Short mmCIF file of C-alpha atoms in Angstrom, two decimals:
data_model
loop_
_atom_site.label_atom_id
_atom_site.label_comp_id
_atom_site.label_asym_id
_atom_site.label_seq_id
_atom_site.Cartn_x
_atom_site.Cartn_y
_atom_site.Cartn_z
CA PRO A 1 -8.72 26.48 -4.91
CA ALA A 2 -8.79 29.42 -2.86
CA SER A 3 -6.22 30.00 0.14
CA VAL A 4 -7.50 28.68 3.32
CA LEU A 5 -5.46 31.14 5.32
CA GLY A 6 -7.14 34.34 3.76
CA ALA A 7 -10.09 35.68 2.12
CA PRO A 8 -11.62 33.81 -0.87
CA LEU A 9 -9.99 34.43 -4.07
CA THR A 10 -11.65 35.35 -7.37
CA ARG A 11 -12.33 32.72 -9.84
CA VAL A 12 -9.51 33.94 -12.05
CA ALA A 13 -7.15 34.13 -9.39
CA ALA A 14 -8.18 30.98 -8.01
CA ALA A 15 -7.72 29.29 -11.35
CA SER A 16 -4.29 30.86 -11.73
CA LEU A 17 -3.09 29.38 -8.27
CA PHE A 18 -4.55 25.94 -9.20
CA ALA A 19 -2.56 25.95 -12.31
CA VAL A 20 0.53 26.64 -10.44
CA THR A 21 0.05 24.25 -7.47
CA LEU A 22 -1.45 21.31 -9.23
CA HIS A 23 0.04 19.63 -12.37
CA ALA A 24 -2.09 17.80 -14.89
CA ASP A 25 -0.39 14.56 -13.88
CA ASP A 26 -0.71 14.81 -9.98
CA TRP A 27 -2.85 12.60 -8.04
CA PRO A 28 -4.11 14.68 -5.16
CA GLN A 29 -6.66 12.64 -3.59
CA TRP A 30 -8.32 9.16 -3.23
CA ARG A 31 -8.74 7.50 -6.61
CA GLY A 32 -7.15 10.49 -8.65
CA PRO A 33 -8.29 13.87 -9.78
CA GLN A 34 -11.79 12.84 -10.43
CA ARG A 35 -12.27 10.17 -7.84
CA ASN A 36 -12.73 7.60 -10.62
CA GLY A 37 -9.35 5.75 -10.69
CA VAL A 38 -8.21 7.64 -13.87
CA SER A 39 -4.92 9.31 -14.42
CA ARG A 40 -4.46 11.97 -17.15
CA GLU A 41 -0.83 10.74 -17.61
CA LYS A 42 0.32 10.08 -21.14
CA GLY A 43 3.85 8.82 -22.59
CA LEU A 44 3.82 5.72 -20.46
CA LEU A 45 5.20 2.20 -21.20
CA ALA A 46 2.66 0.19 -23.05
CA GLU A 47 4.52 -2.98 -21.99
CA TRP A 48 6.91 -3.79 -19.22
CA PRO A 49 10.23 -5.61 -19.10
CA LYS A 50 10.24 -9.28 -18.01
CA ASP A 51 11.01 -8.26 -14.34
CA GLY A 52 8.77 -4.99 -14.43
CA PRO A 53 9.74 -1.60 -14.87
CA LYS A 54 12.60 0.15 -13.16
CA LEU A 55 12.58 0.41 -9.33
CA LEU A 56 13.61 4.05 -8.54
CA TRP A 57 13.42 3.55 -4.74
CA SER A 58 11.77 1.93 -1.93
CA VAL A 59 11.02 2.63 1.86
CA ALA A 60 10.18 0.42 4.75
CA ASP A 61 9.50 2.95 7.56
CA LEU A 62 5.89 4.10 6.55
CA GLY A 63 4.28 2.29 9.62
CA SER A 64 1.32 -0.06 9.18
CA GLY A 65 -1.98 0.42 7.27
CA TYR A 66 -3.49 0.52 3.82
CA SER A 67 -3.38 4.33 2.98
CA SER A 68 -2.39 5.06 -0.78
CA PRO A 69 -0.62 8.16 -1.26
CA ALA A 70 -1.80 11.30 -2.62
CA VAL A 71 0.97 12.68 -4.93
CA VAL A 72 1.30 16.49 -5.78
CA SER A 73 4.48 18.06 -7.40
CA ASP A 74 7.36 16.67 -5.47
CA ARG A 75 5.60 15.49 -2.39
CA LEU A 76 3.65 12.28 -1.23
CA TYR A 77 1.20 12.38 1.49
CA LEU A 78 -0.22 9.32 3.21
CA LEU A 79 -1.42 7.94 6.55
CA GLY A 80 0.33 5.25 8.69
CA ASN A 81 0.13 4.06 12.33
CA GLU A 82 2.82 2.69 14.86
CA GLY A 83 0.87 0.39 17.27
CA LEU A 84 -2.62 1.37 18.40
CA GLU A 85 -1.97 4.82 20.04
CA ASN A 86 -0.15 6.53 17.09
CA GLU A 87 -1.90 7.02 13.90
CA PHE A 88 -0.38 9.93 11.72
CA VAL A 89 -0.09 11.77 8.51
CA GLN A 90 3.15 11.83 6.75
CA ALA A 91 4.64 13.76 3.88
CA ARG A 92 7.54 12.31 1.97
CA SER A 93 9.85 13.37 -1.01
CA ALA A 94 8.91 12.09 -4.29
CA LYS A 95 12.60 12.00 -5.06
CA ASP A 96 13.56 9.36 -2.71
CA GLY A 97 10.62 8.57 -0.34
CA GLN A 98 12.36 10.11 2.71
CA ARG A 99 10.08 11.46 5.28
CA VAL A 100 9.61 15.33 5.22
CA TRP A 101 7.38 15.70 8.33
CA SER A 102 4.88 13.45 10.27
CA SER A 103 1.75 14.80 12.31
CA ARG A 104 -0.15 12.57 14.70
CA LEU A 105 -3.86 12.30 14.15
CA GLY A 106 -4.88 10.15 17.17
CA LYS A 107 -5.29 6.56 18.09
CA VAL A 108 -6.32 3.74 15.84
CA GLY A 109 -10.22 3.09 15.68
CA ASN A 110 -11.95 0.09 16.79
CA PRO A 111 -8.98 -1.99 17.94
CA LYS A 112 -11.09 -5.00 18.83
CA GLN A 113 -12.64 -5.43 15.30
CA GLN A 114 -13.06 -8.80 14.02
CA PRO A 115 -11.43 -10.06 11.84
CA ASN A 116 -8.64 -8.12 13.53
CA TYR A 117 -6.49 -5.77 11.24
CA PRO A 118 -6.82 -2.40 12.88
CA ALA A 119 -4.76 0.30 11.12
CA ALA A 120 -4.77 3.61 9.21
CA ARG A 121 -6.83 3.40 6.08
CA SER A 122 -7.68 6.61 4.35
CA THR A 123 -5.80 8.83 1.81
CA PRO A 124 -5.44 12.53 2.44
CA THR A 125 -7.05 14.98 0.10
CA VAL A 126 -4.61 17.75 -1.03
CA GLU A 127 -5.60 21.34 -2.11
CA GLY A 128 -3.17 24.12 -2.41
CA LYS A 129 -1.18 24.75 0.57
CA VAL A 130 -3.28 22.32 2.89
CA LEU A 131 -4.38 18.74 3.13
CA TYR A 132 -7.38 17.09 4.82
CA ALA A 133 -7.05 13.75 6.46
CA LEU A 134 -9.37 11.44 8.32
CA GLY A 135 -7.95 8.96 10.92
CA SER A 136 -9.52 5.53 11.43
CA ASP A 137 -10.73 6.79 14.87
CA GLY A 138 -12.85 9.71 13.33
CA ASP A 139 -9.94 12.35 13.90
CA LEU A 140 -10.42 14.92 10.98
CA VAL A 141 -7.74 17.54 10.52
CA CYS A 142 -6.62 20.28 8.28
CA LEU A 143 -2.89 20.66 7.86
CA GLU A 144 -0.31 22.96 6.10
CA THR A 145 1.38 20.66 3.46
CA ALA A 146 4.58 22.49 3.88
CA THR A 147 5.03 21.69 7.56
CA GLY A 148 2.39 19.49 8.64
CA LYS A 149 1.00 22.24 11.22
CA GLU A 150 -2.58 21.49 12.36
CA LEU A 151 -5.03 24.42 11.23
CA TRP A 152 -8.13 22.79 12.76
CA GLN A 153 -9.63 19.52 13.82
CA LYS A 154 -12.81 17.57 14.54
CA ASN A 155 -13.77 14.23 15.66
CA LEU A 156 -16.47 12.39 13.96
CA ARG A 157 -17.45 10.40 16.96
CA THR A 158 -17.46 13.13 19.54
CA ASP A 159 -18.57 16.00 17.45
CA PHE A 160 -21.29 14.43 15.42
CA GLY A 161 -22.16 11.26 17.43
CA GLY A 162 -20.52 9.17 14.42
CA GLN A 163 -21.14 5.66 14.02
CA PRO A 164 -18.42 3.88 11.95
CA GLY A 165 -18.50 0.36 10.76
CA GLU A 166 -16.75 -2.74 12.33
CA TRP A 167 -13.64 -1.87 10.73
CA ALA A 168 -13.48 1.79 11.84
CA TYR A 169 -13.32 4.89 9.46
CA ALA A 170 -11.73 4.45 6.15
CA GLU A 171 -13.23 7.34 4.12
CA SER A 172 -11.06 9.94 2.30
CA PRO A 173 -12.49 13.57 2.65
CA LEU A 174 -14.19 15.29 -0.29
CA ILE A 175 -13.37 18.85 -1.07
CA ASP A 176 -16.07 20.69 -3.19
CA GLY A 177 -15.62 24.57 -3.46
CA ASP A 178 -15.76 25.92 0.19
CA LYS A 179 -17.10 22.76 1.62
CA LEU A 180 -15.42 19.49 3.08
CA ILE A 181 -17.88 16.32 2.83
CA CYS A 182 -17.59 13.60 5.15
CA THR A 183 -19.49 10.72 6.67
CA PRO A 184 -19.80 10.43 10.58
CA GLY A 185 -22.71 7.96 10.12
CA GLY A 186 -25.23 7.36 12.74
CA THR A 187 -28.74 8.93 13.10
CA ASN A 188 -27.87 12.68 13.72
CA ALA A 189 -25.39 13.68 11.04
CA THR A 190 -24.79 10.72 8.69
CA LEU A 191 -23.20 13.04 6.18
CA VAL A 192 -21.76 16.67 7.05
CA ALA A 193 -20.59 19.50 5.16
CA LEU A 194 -17.99 21.77 6.72
CA ASN A 195 -16.34 24.85 6.16
CA LYS A 196 -13.00 23.72 4.66
CA LYS A 197 -11.21 26.81 6.15
CA THR A 198 -12.33 26.42 9.70
CA GLY A 199 -14.19 23.24 10.16
CA ALA A 200 -17.54 25.00 11.08
CA VAL A 201 -20.77 23.01 10.15
CA ILE A 202 -22.52 24.20 7.04
CA TRP A 203 -25.12 21.39 7.14
CA LYS A 204 -25.89 18.01 8.61
CA CYS A 205 -27.99 15.33 6.92
CA ALA A 206 -29.59 12.83 9.00
CA VAL A 207 -30.27 9.96 6.63
CA PRO A 208 -33.80 8.14 7.49
CA ASP A 209 -33.49 4.97 9.32
CA GLY A 210 -30.24 5.73 10.46
CA ASN A 211 -26.85 4.57 8.74
CA ALA A 212 -23.56 3.42 9.69
CA ALA A 213 -20.61 4.86 7.90
CA ALA A 214 -19.22 2.14 5.61
CA TYR A 215 -15.77 2.34 3.90
CA ALA A 216 -16.46 4.10 0.58
CA SER A 217 -15.77 7.80 -0.22
CA ALA A 218 -18.31 10.38 -1.44
CA ILE A 219 -18.43 11.51 -4.94
CA ILE A 220 -20.03 14.57 -6.88
CA VAL A 221 -22.84 13.67 -9.19
CA GLU A 222 -24.72 16.50 -11.21
CA THR A 223 -27.72 15.65 -13.20
CA GLY A 224 -30.92 17.47 -14.29
CA GLY A 225 -29.77 20.78 -12.78
CA VAL A 226 -29.43 18.95 -9.48
CA LYS A 227 -25.86 18.81 -7.74
CA GLN A 228 -25.47 16.23 -5.13
CA TYR A 229 -23.00 14.01 -3.07
CA VAL A 230 -23.42 10.30 -3.50
CA GLN A 231 -22.11 8.02 -0.82
CA PHE A 232 -22.44 4.43 -0.22
CA LEU A 233 -23.50 3.58 3.22
CA ALA A 234 -23.86 0.16 5.12
CA LYS A 235 -27.57 0.42 4.26
CA GLY A 236 -27.16 1.53 0.54
CA LEU A 237 -26.29 4.23 -1.84
CA VAL A 238 -27.51 7.46 -1.20
CA GLY A 239 -27.82 11.07 -2.81
CA VAL A 240 -27.73 14.25 -0.58
CA ASP A 241 -28.49 17.64 -2.18
CA ALA A 242 -24.98 19.40 -2.18
CA LYS A 243 -26.27 22.87 -1.35
CA THR A 244 -28.64 22.15 1.75
CA GLY A 245 -27.87 18.61 2.72
CA LYS A 246 -31.32 17.36 2.12
CA PHE A 247 -31.60 13.75 1.78
CA LEU A 248 -32.67 12.90 -1.86
CA TRP A 249 -32.62 9.16 -2.50
CA ARG A 250 -31.45 5.69 -1.57
CA TYR A 251 -30.72 2.58 -3.48
CA ALA A 252 -30.28 -0.44 -1.07
CA LYS A 253 -30.06 -3.45 -3.26
CA THR A 254 -26.25 -3.50 -3.73
CA ALA A 255 -25.64 -3.32 0.06
CA VAL A 256 -28.36 -5.87 1.30
CA GLY A 257 -26.70 -8.76 3.29
CA SER A 258 -23.13 -7.24 3.01
CA PRO A 259 -21.01 -6.94 5.97
CA ALA A 260 -18.40 -4.76 4.40
CA VAL A 261 -19.59 -1.87 1.95
CA ILE A 262 -16.38 -0.88 0.52
CA LEU A 263 -16.49 0.16 -3.11
CA THR A 264 -16.41 3.74 -3.99
CA PRO A 265 -19.43 4.50 -6.40
CA LEU A 266 -18.45 5.24 -9.89
CA ALA A 267 -20.49 7.78 -11.83
CA GLU A 268 -21.00 8.44 -15.57
CA LYS A 269 -23.23 11.45 -16.03
CA ASP A 270 -26.57 10.30 -14.55
CA GLN A 271 -25.66 6.62 -13.95
CA ILE A 272 -23.90 5.29 -11.00
CA TYR A 273 -22.52 1.89 -10.39
CA SER A 274 -22.02 0.27 -6.95
CA GLY A 275 -21.43 -3.08 -5.52
CA ALA A 276 -20.66 -4.97 -2.25
CA TYR A 277 -19.41 -8.44 -1.08
CA ARG A 278 -22.35 -11.08 -0.58
CA ALA A 279 -24.77 -8.47 -2.20
CA GLY A 280 -23.72 -7.93 -5.83
CA GLY A 281 -23.21 -4.90 -8.32
CA GLY A 282 -25.55 -2.83 -10.36
CA LEU A 283 -26.30 0.28 -12.20
CA VAL A 284 -28.89 2.94 -11.53
CA LYS A 285 -29.96 5.88 -13.62
CA LEU A 286 -31.17 9.13 -11.88
CA LYS A 287 -34.45 10.57 -12.88
CA VAL A 288 -35.02 14.14 -11.81
CA ASN A 289 -38.63 15.68 -11.71
CA ASN A 290 -39.06 19.12 -10.36
CA GLY A 291 -35.98 18.75 -8.25
CA ALA A 292 -37.01 15.36 -6.94
CA VAL A 293 -34.41 12.63 -7.66
CA GLU A 294 -35.43 8.99 -8.01
CA PRO A 295 -32.84 6.00 -8.73
CA GLU A 296 -33.99 3.77 -11.51
CA GLN A 297 -32.18 0.23 -11.51
CA VAL A 298 -30.61 -0.29 -15.05
CA TYR A 299 -29.29 -3.80 -14.00
CA PHE A 300 -28.09 -5.97 -10.95
CA SER A 301 -26.43 -9.14 -10.68
CA PRO A 302 -24.42 -11.03 -7.87
CA LYS A 303 -21.93 -11.94 -10.39
CA LEU A 304 -20.55 -8.40 -11.26
CA PRO A 305 -17.47 -6.62 -9.66
CA ILE A 306 -17.86 -6.03 -5.93
CA GLY A 307 -14.20 -6.23 -4.78
CA ILE A 308 -12.14 -4.21 -2.29
CA GLY A 309 -10.26 -2.80 -5.14
CA GLY A 310 -13.12 -0.87 -6.77
CA VAL A 311 -13.87 -0.39 -10.33
CA VAL A 312 -12.59 1.63 -13.35
CA LYS A 313 -14.23 2.53 -16.46
CA ALA A 314 -12.17 2.68 -19.68
CA GLY A 315 -14.15 3.55 -22.63
CA GLU A 316 -17.53 1.88 -22.68
CA PHE A 317 -16.22 -1.07 -20.14
CA LEU A 318 -16.02 -1.53 -16.54
CA PHE A 319 -13.20 -3.46 -15.03
CA GLY A 320 -12.82 -4.89 -11.44
CA SER A 321 -12.93 -7.78 -9.22
CA THR A 322 -15.13 -10.23 -7.80
CA GLY A 323 -13.95 -12.51 -4.86
CA GLN A 324 -12.34 -14.89 -7.26
CA ALA A 325 -11.81 -13.23 -10.74
CA TYR A 326 -11.06 -10.03 -12.59
CA LEU A 327 -13.85 -8.89 -14.92
CA CYS A 328 -14.74 -6.83 -17.88
CA VAL A 329 -18.06 -5.79 -18.09
CA GLU A 330 -20.23 -3.64 -20.51
CA PHE A 331 -21.13 -0.47 -18.42
CA ALA A 332 -24.27 0.05 -20.31
CA SER A 333 -25.79 -3.32 -20.10
CA GLY A 334 -23.93 -5.20 -17.32
CA THR A 335 -22.84 -7.97 -19.82
CA VAL A 336 -19.77 -9.75 -18.82
CA LYS A 337 -17.36 -9.81 -21.66
CA TRP A 338 -14.64 -11.88 -20.10
CA GLU A 339 -13.58 -13.22 -16.44
CA GLU A 340 -10.04 -13.91 -15.68
CA ARG A 341 -9.61 -16.19 -12.62
CA THR A 342 -6.94 -14.44 -10.63
CA ALA A 343 -6.35 -12.80 -7.34
CA PRO A 344 -8.67 -9.86 -6.57
CA ALA A 345 -6.98 -6.55 -7.47
CA ALA A 346 -7.32 -2.87 -7.04
CA SER A 347 -7.11 -0.95 -10.29
CA CYS A 348 -6.25 2.42 -11.77
CA TYR A 349 -6.17 3.43 -15.45
CA ALA A 350 -3.53 5.58 -17.47
CA ASP A 351 -2.63 6.14 -21.13
CA GLY A 352 -4.53 3.04 -22.41
CA ARG A 353 -3.52 0.46 -19.73
CA LEU A 354 -4.91 -0.76 -16.51
CA TYR A 355 -2.63 -1.05 -13.36
CA LEU A 356 -3.56 -3.75 -11.01
CA HIS A 357 -2.33 -4.33 -7.40
CA ALA A 358 -3.45 -7.83 -6.40
CA GLU A 359 -4.23 -8.78 -2.98
CA ASN A 360 -1.47 -11.28 -3.07
CA GLY A 361 1.08 -8.41 -3.70
CA ASP A 362 1.61 -8.79 -7.51
CA VAL A 363 1.41 -6.00 -9.84
CA ALA A 364 0.14 -6.43 -13.50
CA LEU A 365 -0.13 -4.11 -16.56
CA VAL A 366 -3.42 -4.91 -18.47
CA GLU A 367 -4.85 -3.91 -21.82
CA PRO A 368 -8.34 -2.78 -21.23
CA THR A 369 -9.94 -4.54 -24.27
CA SER A 370 -13.20 -6.29 -24.16
CA GLU A 371 -11.99 -9.37 -26.24
CA ALA A 372 -9.96 -10.98 -23.51
CA TYR A 373 -7.62 -10.56 -20.57
CA ARG A 374 -4.26 -9.57 -21.88
CA GLU A 375 -1.28 -8.81 -19.63
CA LYS A 376 1.40 -6.50 -20.79
CA GLY A 377 3.66 -7.22 -17.86
CA ARG A 378 3.70 -8.66 -14.21
CA PHE A 379 6.04 -8.50 -11.32
CA THR A 380 6.03 -8.72 -7.59
CA PRO A 381 7.68 -5.87 -5.66
CA PRO A 382 10.74 -7.25 -3.67
CA GLU A 383 10.93 -7.97 -0.03
CA GLN A 384 7.13 -8.24 0.59
CA PRO A 385 5.98 -7.36 4.03
CA LYS A 386 5.03 -10.13 6.78
CA ARG A 387 1.57 -10.25 7.40
CA ALA A 388 -0.22 -10.64 10.77
CA SER A 389 -2.45 -13.44 9.38
CA GLN A 390 -3.69 -15.10 6.00
CA MET A 391 -6.51 -12.79 6.01
CA GLU A 392 -4.36 -9.75 5.77
CA LYS A 393 -3.85 -8.84 2.11
CA ALA A 394 -2.14 -6.27 -0.04
CA TRP A 395 -5.18 -3.91 -0.12
CA ALA A 396 -3.61 -0.47 -1.05
CA TYR A 397 -4.71 1.02 -4.35
CA PRO A 398 -1.96 1.71 -6.98
CA VAL A 399 -1.24 5.17 -7.96
CA VAL A 400 0.07 6.71 -11.28
CA ALA A 401 1.51 10.30 -11.07
CA ASN A 402 4.35 12.13 -12.84
CA GLY A 403 5.52 9.39 -14.73
CA ARG A 404 5.73 6.98 -11.79
CA LEU A 405 3.84 4.03 -10.14
CA TYR A 406 3.48 3.90 -6.53
CA ILE A 407 2.68 0.57 -4.83
CA ARG A 408 1.98 0.70 -1.07
CA ASP A 409 1.73 -2.41 1.39
CA ILE A 410 1.97 -2.81 5.06
CA GLY A 411 4.94 -0.78 6.12
CA LYS A 412 6.43 -0.45 2.67
CA LEU A 413 6.28 1.83 -0.43
CA TRP A 414 7.72 1.17 -3.90
CA CYS A 415 8.37 3.78 -6.70
CA TYR A 416 8.81 2.59 -10.23
CA ASP A 417 9.70 4.54 -13.48
CA ILE A 418 7.00 3.87 -16.02
CA LYS A 419 7.62 6.66 -18.54
CA LYS A 420 8.69 5.72 -22.14
CA LYS A 421 12.42 6.48 -22.87
#
């Protein structure tokens, strides 16, 4: 990435800087390096001891919220909030979890939401010497990673007429080249591309019929010579031309009837999986003809993964939760290979294993085989937080970076050593 404080670098220089500032085993943004829940880590434990891996440290002063950390080198970056007037970005030491700096974003969005659990939600996106963060009330900032100093800021509500969902903004900003992509929602600027150095508008995309922002984050998909940003909105999956912001296509079926479109879409070449509560899960294949893009449904079923914890692809199979079970699904066909009745969980994948953080707080290590659900370890982090109600769950995603497993829950963060000895 080029420096945001000076002129753009050449590709060679930028590649050199990238090699210095970003390790192969960092986790610099939402759902990891490729936004697909996959870590490039190697040399990790294939099975855990009875009581789980070694706990290196834990902290209990994160503030409220469900933000999972971004991890780059010796720093962690995540959001939190104290009450409803102070939502903030914080940097912490990977060595011991102690706070390095904190920078206020604004207030918590939609405090009267129902069911009521207003709190910080998104994960910062780290690139070189800066990070980008979106607060639940639409406060979008670019900060120096060293100090937390603000370089620029926007607000998705006031600057773009944004329309978030009932549970406020939860998206994690996407950086692509010189652009920052985010989703204000609404009729004027459903998606926007901003200059990542200044926050200036590059393009706005008004999706036809209007679309409230949901709770997913955008991904990059390139097929048939067309590069696009794919986002899952309240009214369905959409594709937008990356260069111009032109609206390209919509697939509505996996959002119909859902009050909470949450799952960040997962792409494999020209195929994209999406799913939402009360709607179902499905795969589309993008067909490109003279620059026009059409989504062709490959399969759809109300019994496929739609959970808050997202989906992960390992080999030829997709893994994720419904409301009552954890599933293994053949990606190409949608065939369910097995179903384990267990608490819904958020997943990530690293070195031949799935890492699950269940809504009940448990953490599990699972072999990603299509034959059966096979656990290779399970534990519950100590001193679980108190929850405001039975509806408030452990929703933060697990993160694997630099030989460690990070588990976030309300107000707390645990760090475990998962490297082989």
